[in-house]
Coordinates of C-alpha atoms in Angstrom, one line a residue:
M58 CA 12.4 11.0 19.3
K59 CA 11.6 8.6 22.2
N60 CA 11.9 4.6 21.4
N61 CA 9.5 2.7 22.9
P62 CA 10.1 0.2 25.5
P63 CA 9.4 -3.5 24.3
Q64 CA 6.3 -5.0 25.4
T65 CA 4.7 -8.4 25.7
I66 CA 1.2 -8.1 25.6
S67 CA -1.1 -11.0 23.9
G68 CA -4.9 -10.3 23.5
F69 CA -6.4 -7.0 22.9
S70 CA -8.2 -6.9 26.3
S71 CA -4.8 -6.0 27.8
L72 CA -4.4 -2.8 25.5
G73 CA -6.4 -0.3 27.2
I74 CA -9.9 -0.5 24.7
A75 CA -13.1 0.1 25.6
P76 CA -15.4 -2.8 26.3
A77 CA -17.8 -1.5 23.0
L78 CA -14.7 -1.7 20.8
L79 CA -13.4 -5.1 22.2
E80 CA -16.6 -6.6 21.6
T81 CA -16.8 -5.1 17.9
L82 CA -13.1 -6.6 17.7
T83 CA -14.4 -10.1 19.0
R84 CA -17.2 -10.0 16.6
L85 CA -14.9 -9.3 13.6
R86 CA -12.7 -12.1 14.8
F87 CA -9.7 -10.2 15.6
I88 CA -8.4 -12.0 18.3
V89 CA -4.5 -11.6 18.6
P90 CA -3.4 -8.0 17.8
T91 CA -0.4 -7.5 15.6
P92 CA 2.9 -6.7 16.6
I93 CA 2.1 -2.8 15.4
Q94 CA -1.1 -3.0 17.2
Q95 CA 0.5 -4.3 20.5
Q96 CA 2.7 -1.3 20.8
V97 CA 0.5 1.4 19.1
I98 CA -2.8 1.1 20.5
P99 CA -1.8 1.6 24.4
V100 CA 0.5 4.8 23.7
A101 CA -2.0 6.2 21.0
I102 CA -5.1 5.8 23.7
Q103 CA -2.8 7.8 26.3
G104 CA -3.1 10.7 23.4
K105 CA 0.8 10.7 22.8
D106 CA 2.3 11.6 19.2
I107 CA 3.6 8.4 17.5
V108 CA 5.6 7.8 14.4
G109 CA 5.5 4.5 13.4
I110 CA 7.6 2.6 11.1
A111 CA 5.7 -0.4 9.5
Q112 CA 5.0 -2.0 6.0
T113 CA 1.7 -1.8 4.8
G114 CA -0.6 -5.2 5.5
T115 CA 0.9 -5.1 9.2
G116 CA -2.5 -3.8 10.4
K117 CA -1.6 -0.1 10.9
T118 CA -5.3 0.8 10.2
L119 CA -6.5 -0.8 13.5
A120 CA -3.6 0.3 15.5
F121 CA -4.8 4.1 14.7
G122 CA -8.3 3.6 14.1
I123 CA -9.2 2.1 17.7
P124 CA -7.5 4.4 19.5
M125 CA -8.8 7.5 17.0
I126 CA -12.6 6.1 17.5
Q127 CA -12.1 5.3 21.2
R128 CA -10.8 9.1 22.1
L129 CA -12.9 11.0 19.6
T130 CA -15.9 9.3 21.4
Q131 CA -15.2 10.5 24.6
T132 CA -14.2 14.2 23.6
K133 CA -16.8 15.1 20.7
K134 CA -13.7 16.4 18.5
Q135 CA -13.0 15.4 14.9
G136 CA -10.2 13.1 13.1
L137 CA -8.7 13.2 10.2
V138 CA -6.6 10.6 8.4
M139 CA -4.6 11.5 5.0
L140 CA -3.4 9.0 2.5
P141 CA -1.7 9.1 -0.6
T142 CA -4.3 7.4 -2.9
R143 CA -8.2 7.2 -3.4
E144 CA -8.0 3.2 -3.2
L145 CA -6.1 3.4 0.3
A146 CA -8.5 6.1 1.5
I147 CA -11.8 3.9 0.5
Q148 CA -9.9 0.6 2.1
V149 CA -9.1 2.8 5.5
D150 CA -12.6 4.4 5.5
E151 CA -14.3 0.8 5.3
V152 CA -12.2 -0.7 8.3
L153 CA -13.0 2.6 10.4
R154 CA -16.8 1.9 9.5
R155 CA -16.7 -1.7 10.4
T156 CA -14.8 -1.1 13.6
S157 CA -17.4 1.7 15.0
R158 CA -20.5 0.1 14.1
N159 CA -21.9 0.1 17.2
I160 CA -21.0 3.6 18.2
N161 CA -23.0 5.2 15.1
L162 CA -19.6 7.0 14.2
K163 CA -20.1 8.8 10.9
T164 CA -17.2 9.3 8.4
A165 CA -16.6 11.4 5.0
V166 CA -14.1 10.5 2.1
L167 CA -12.7 13.4 0.4
I168 CA -10.8 12.0 -2.8
G169 CA -10.4 13.3 -6.2
G170 CA -12.1 11.5 -9.2
L171 CA -15.7 11.8 -7.6
A172 CA -18.2 14.7 -7.6
I173 CA -17.3 17.5 -5.0
G174 CA -21.2 17.7 -4.3
P175 CA -21.7 14.3 -2.3
Q176 CA -18.5 15.3 0.0
I177 CA -20.0 18.4 0.7
R178 CA -23.3 17.0 1.8
A179 CA -21.2 14.4 3.7
I180 CA -19.2 17.3 5.4
K181 CA -22.6 19.1 6.6
Q182 CA -23.6 16.0 8.4
N183 CA -20.6 16.7 11.1
P184 CA -18.6 13.4 10.5
T185 CA -16.7 12.4 13.3
I186 CA -13.3 11.4 11.1
I187 CA -12.5 12.6 7.9
V188 CA -10.6 10.3 5.4
A189 CA -8.8 12.1 2.7
T190 CA -6.0 12.5 0.1
P191 CA -4.0 15.8 0.4
G192 CA -5.1 17.2 -3.0
R193 CA -8.8 17.2 -2.3
L194 CA -8.8 18.1 1.1
L195 CA -6.7 21.2 0.1
D196 CA -9.4 21.7 -2.4
H197 CA -12.1 21.9 0.1
L198 CA -10.2 24.4 2.3
K199 CA -9.7 26.6 -0.4
Q200 CA -13.5 26.7 -1.4
Q201 CA -14.2 27.0 2.3
T202 CA -16.6 24.0 2.2
L203 CA -14.7 22.5 5.2
R204 CA -12.8 23.8 8.6
L205 CA -10.4 22.0 10.5
D206 CA -10.6 23.7 13.9
N207 CA -12.4 20.9 15.6
V208 CA -9.8 18.3 14.5
S209 CA -7.8 16.9 17.6
I210 CA -6.3 13.7 16.1
V211 CA -4.5 13.8 12.7
V212 CA -3.2 10.3 11.1
L213 CA -0.7 10.7 8.4
D214 CA -0.5 7.4 6.7
E215 CA 1.9 6.2 4.2
A216 CA 3.6 9.5 4.8
D217 CA 6.6 8.6 2.8
R218 CA 4.3 7.8 -0.1
M219 CA 2.4 11.2 0.1
L220 CA 5.9 13.3 -0.2
D221 CA 7.3 11.2 -3.0
M222 CA 3.9 12.2 -4.7
G223 CA 4.8 16.0 -4.3
F224 CA 2.1 16.4 -1.5
A225 CA 4.4 18.1 1.0
P226 CA 3.4 21.4 0.4
A227 CA -0.3 20.6 0.3
I228 CA 0.0 18.7 3.8
E229 CA 2.2 21.5 5.4
R230 CA -0.6 23.9 4.5
I231 CA -3.2 21.4 5.9
L232 CA -1.6 21.1 9.3
R233 CA -1.2 24.7 9.6
T234 CA -5.0 24.9 9.4
I235 CA -5.5 22.3 12.5
P236 CA -5.2 23.5 16.0
K237 CA -1.5 22.7 17.4
N238 CA -3.2 21.2 20.3
R239 CA -3.7 18.0 19.0
Q240 CA -2.5 14.3 18.9
T241 CA -0.4 13.6 15.5
M242 CA 0.6 10.0 14.3
L243 CA 2.5 9.5 11.3
F244 CA 3.2 5.9 9.7
S245 CA 5.3 5.3 7.1
A246 CA 7.5 1.9 5.3
T247 CA 10.5 4.2 5.3
M248 CA 12.3 6.9 7.3
P249 CA 14.0 9.2 4.8
P250 CA 15.2 12.7 6.0
A251 CA 12.1 14.7 4.8
I252 CA 9.8 12.3 7.1
M253 CA 12.0 13.0 10.0
K254 CA 11.7 16.9 9.1
L255 CA 8.0 16.7 9.1
A256 CA 7.9 15.0 12.4
T257 CA 10.2 17.2 14.1
A258 CA 8.1 20.4 12.9
H259 CA 4.7 19.5 13.4
M260 CA 5.0 16.8 16.3
K261 CA 5.4 16.8 20.2
L262 CA 8.4 14.4 21.2
P263 CA 7.1 11.7 19.1
I264 CA 7.3 8.1 20.3
R265 CA 9.0 6.0 17.8
I266 CA 7.6 2.5 16.9
E267 CA 9.5 0.3 14.4
I268 CA 8.1 -3.0 13.6
A269 CA 10.8 -3.6 10.9
P270 CA 13.8 -1.9 9.8
S271 CA 13.5 0.6 7.0
G272 CA 13.7 -1.5 3.7
S273 CA 12.8 -4.6 5.2
L274 CA 10.8 -7.2 3.2
P275 CA 8.2 -9.8 4.2
E276 CA 10.0 -12.9 5.5
R277 CA 8.6 -15.5 3.0
V278 CA 9.1 -13.5 0.0
T279 CA 11.4 -15.2 -2.5
Q280 CA 13.2 -12.8 -4.9
E281 CA 14.8 -13.5 -8.6
I282 CA 16.0 -11.3 -10.9
F283 CA 16.2 -11.4 -15.0
I284 CA 18.9 -9.2 -16.8
I285 CA 16.9 -8.8 -20.4
Q286 CA 16.4 -6.7 -23.0
K287 CA 13.6 -4.3 -23.3
N288 CA 12.4 -6.0 -26.5
V289 CA 12.5 -9.4 -25.2
K290 CA 10.3 -8.7 -22.1
N291 CA 6.8 -9.7 -23.5
R292 CA 8.3 -13.2 -24.7
L293 CA 9.9 -13.4 -20.9
L294 CA 6.6 -12.6 -19.5
E295 CA 4.5 -15.2 -21.3
K296 CA 7.0 -17.9 -19.8
V297 CA 6.7 -16.6 -16.5
L298 CA 2.9 -16.7 -16.5
E299 CA 2.8 -20.1 -17.8
R300 CA 5.3 -21.7 -15.3
Y301 CA 3.6 -19.3 -12.2
P302 CA 0.0 -19.9 -12.3
D303 CA -0.5 -17.7 -9.3
T304 CA -2.7 -14.8 -8.8
T305 CA -0.3 -12.0 -10.1
L306 CA 0.4 -8.5 -9.5
I307 CA 2.5 -6.6 -12.3
F308 CA 4.3 -3.3 -12.1
T309 CA 4.7 -0.8 -14.6
R310 CA 6.3 2.9 -14.8
T311 CA 3.7 4.5 -16.9
K312 CA 0.2 4.1 -17.2
Y313 CA 0.7 3.9 -21.2
T314 CA 2.6 0.5 -20.5
A315 CA 0.4 -0.7 -17.9
S316 CA -2.6 -0.3 -20.7
R317 CA -0.8 -1.9 -23.6
L318 CA 0.4 -4.5 -21.5
A319 CA -2.9 -5.7 -20.0
Q320 CA -4.1 -5.9 -23.8
T321 CA -0.8 -8.0 -24.4
I322 CA -1.7 -10.5 -21.4
R323 CA -5.4 -10.8 -22.3
A324 CA -4.0 -11.8 -25.9
M325 CA -1.9 -14.4 -24.1
G326 CA -5.2 -15.9 -22.8
H327 CA -5.2 -14.4 -19.4
N328 CA -7.7 -12.5 -17.6
A329 CA -6.5 -9.2 -16.7
A330 CA -7.5 -5.7 -15.4
E331 CA -5.5 -2.5 -15.2
I332 CA -5.4 0.2 -12.5
H333 CA -3.3 3.3 -13.1
S334 CA -4.2 7.1 -13.1
G335 CA -5.6 6.9 -16.8
R336 CA -8.6 4.7 -15.5
S337 CA -11.5 6.5 -13.7
L338 CA -12.2 5.6 -9.9
P339 CA -15.1 3.0 -10.7
Q340 CA -13.1 1.6 -13.4
R341 CA -10.2 1.3 -10.9
R342 CA -12.6 0.0 -8.2
E343 CA -14.2 -2.6 -10.4
A344 CA -10.3 -3.7 -11.3
L345 CA -9.3 -4.3 -7.9
E346 CA -12.6 -5.9 -6.6
G347 CA -12.4 -8.0 -9.7
F348 CA -8.7 -9.1 -8.7
K349 CA -9.7 -9.6 -5.2
S350 CA -12.5 -12.0 -6.3
G351 CA -10.6 -13.8 -8.6
K352 CA -12.5 -12.6 -11.9
Y353 CA -8.8 -11.2 -13.0
R354 CA -5.9 -13.5 -12.5
V355 CA -3.5 -10.7 -13.3
L356 CA -3.7 -7.1 -12.4
V357 CA -1.4 -4.6 -14.0
A358 CA -0.5 -1.7 -11.8
T359 CA 1.5 1.5 -11.6
D360 CA 2.8 2.8 -8.6
I361 CA -0.3 4.4 -7.6
A362 CA -1.4 0.8 -6.5
S363 CA 2.1 -0.2 -4.9
R364 CA 0.4 1.0 -1.4
G365 CA -3.3 0.6 -1.8
I366 CA -3.7 -2.9 -2.5
E367 CA -5.0 -5.2 0.2
V368 CA -5.3 -8.4 -1.1
V369 CA -4.7 -11.6 0.5
G370 CA -3.1 -14.4 -1.7
I371 CA -1.1 -12.7 -4.4
G372 CA 1.5 -15.1 -5.1
L373 CA 3.6 -13.5 -7.6
V374 CA 4.7 -9.8 -7.9
L375 CA 6.5 -9.2 -11.2
N376 CA 8.0 -5.8 -11.8
Y377 CA 8.1 -5.6 -15.9
D378 CA 9.8 -2.1 -15.1
A379 CA 12.6 -1.4 -12.6
P380 CA 11.1 0.8 -10.0
T381 CA 11.7 4.6 -10.2
N382 CA 13.3 4.2 -6.4
P383 CA 14.5 1.6 -4.3
E384 CA 12.0 2.5 -1.8
D385 CA 9.4 1.5 -4.4
Y386 CA 10.8 -1.9 -4.7
V387 CA 9.9 -2.4 -1.0
H388 CA 6.5 -1.3 -1.5
R389 CA 5.7 -3.3 -4.8
I390 CA 7.4 -6.8 -3.2
G391 CA 5.3 -6.0 0.0
R392 CA 2.4 -7.0 -1.8
T393 CA 3.0 -11.0 -1.6
A394 CA 3.8 -13.1 1.3
R395 CA 1.1 -11.5 3.4
A396 CA -0.5 -12.8 6.7
G397 CA 2.3 -15.6 7.1
A398 CA 1.6 -16.8 3.6
G399 CA 4.7 -17.0 1.0
G400 CA 5.3 -15.5 -2.1
H401 CA 7.6 -15.1 -5.1
A402 CA 8.8 -11.8 -6.8
I403 CA 10.4 -11.3 -10.1
S404 CA 12.1 -8.5 -11.6
F405 CA 13.1 -7.6 -15.0
I406 CA 16.2 -5.4 -15.1
T407 CA 17.7 -4.3 -18.5
P408 CA 21.5 -4.1 -18.9
E409 CA 21.8 -0.3 -18.2
Q410 CA 19.8 -0.7 -15.1
R411 CA 22.4 -2.6 -13.0
G412 CA 23.0 0.8 -11.2
E413 CA 19.5 0.5 -10.1
L414 CA 19.7 -3.1 -9.2
R415 CA 22.6 -2.1 -6.6
S416 CA 20.8 0.7 -5.1
I417 CA 17.7 -1.9 -4.5
E418 CA 20.2 -4.2 -2.7
R419 CA 21.9 -1.5 -0.8
L420 CA 18.6 -0.5 0.6
I421 CA 17.2 -4.2 1.5
Q422 CA 21.1 -5.3 2.5
K423 CA 20.8 -8.4 0.2
N424 CA 22.3 -9.7 -3.0
L425 CA 19.5 -10.4 -5.2
P426 CA 19.8 -13.8 -7.0
I427 CA 20.1 -13.3 -11.2
S428 CA 18.3 -16.2 -12.9
K429 CA 19.1 -17.7 -16.1
L430 CA 16.8 -16.8 -19.0
P431 CA 14.7 -19.8 -20.0
E432 CA 14.2 -20.9 -23.7
L433 CA 11.8 -18.1 -24.9
P434 CA 8.8 -18.7 -27.1
S435 CA 9.5 -17.4 -30.8
E436 CA 8.4 -13.9 -31.6
R437 CA 4.9 -14.5 -32.6
P438 CA 1.0 -13.5 -31.6
P439 CA 1.2 -15.5 -28.3
L440 CA -1.5 -18.7 -28.2
R441 CA -4.2 -18.9 -25.8
Q442 CA -3.4 -21.0 -22.6
S443 CA -4.8 -24.6 -22.5
S444 CA -7.5 -25.3 -19.9
H445 CA -5.3 -28.0 -18.8
P446 CA -5.0 -27.9 -14.7
Q447 CA -2.7 -25.7 -13.2
H448 CA 0.6 -26.3 -14.2
R449 CA 3.3 -27.1 -11.2
R450 CA 5.7 -24.2 -10.6
R451 CA 9.0 -25.1 -12.1
P452 CA 11.5 -22.7 -10.5
F453 CA 13.9 -21.2 -13.2
P454 CA 17.5 -22.3 -12.7
H455 CA 19.6 -19.7 -10.8
H456 CA 23.2 -18.9 -11.6
R457 CA 25.2 -17.5 -8.6
R458 CA 26.8 -13.9 -9.3
S459 CA 30.5 -14.0 -9.3

């Protein structure tokens, strides 16, 4: 795998993009490319295979979307984008449609949770780009409602997450049905051995473009840890939501905990929604749109949402449950401190999870500050928050780890 040379390109006009697409980018007010866009677009336009290592929120969709649209317009072939979650698929499709509006390019979204009939009709329209989750895509292939023999560009976005979710066999089967004479682009926040194996097996001398080292976090995110017994979590959560009035994203391990916690937070007097696999796709979309618009101050989510939430202005990410693996900590925390803004991350760690905390610290190569527990509210039904203007943030005192 070759490493890319450093580039100092400024402005989209220097990247080899066709005039029609440049006009669209200008109209959409994309003026300065992000680092991943600067480095990926010129290489991808040449048709080269790429392994891109970058966090969500760095502009990856345009990085692969612009070259894909430009090359497919010239070749009349088809493109395929595979992603781990339905929400992420919908968001990527929206970006691709906005970017290709002047070119009259058709897309089709193939995801679970929606009726298959409209998807079959969309396939019959001969879309230029198919955006899909692996499970539903494999369903279409098995039912012979879709063929991929005209696909010339494949993008695997959030590849590490797809493998974490058990999609490796489905991805292998799908890639075997696509002509080998194709361009393949793989994007991942981390680079575990399984990703390297996938790249080696299915890509031709891919160029490695790394924007941030694996395990890196947004520059302006501050982090703190509370070591706390499980039965005290809700009382500390009440205190945290009082002291940090920001838009808040809370992660739990299970859909049961997410649902129960959302009810608890609403009883505390905060507008809260939930997003997890136990909710229907329309319910999940309503929760996400309400979170974006400010209807809900708090969104409680399982890791199904850790890669799919593209929301600017999340001030606080709270890990109510410790993540299952260290990489998920990176993805969760990456939801805040976006687009140059600051953000804060708090994690509740039970005493028996100290080993998991050490694993996170090894991955991010940083010791996380453990905060002293504040005085907690007594164990009673939480009172509704007053309508007084937002409290000023008062950071909890830290004590240094010995």
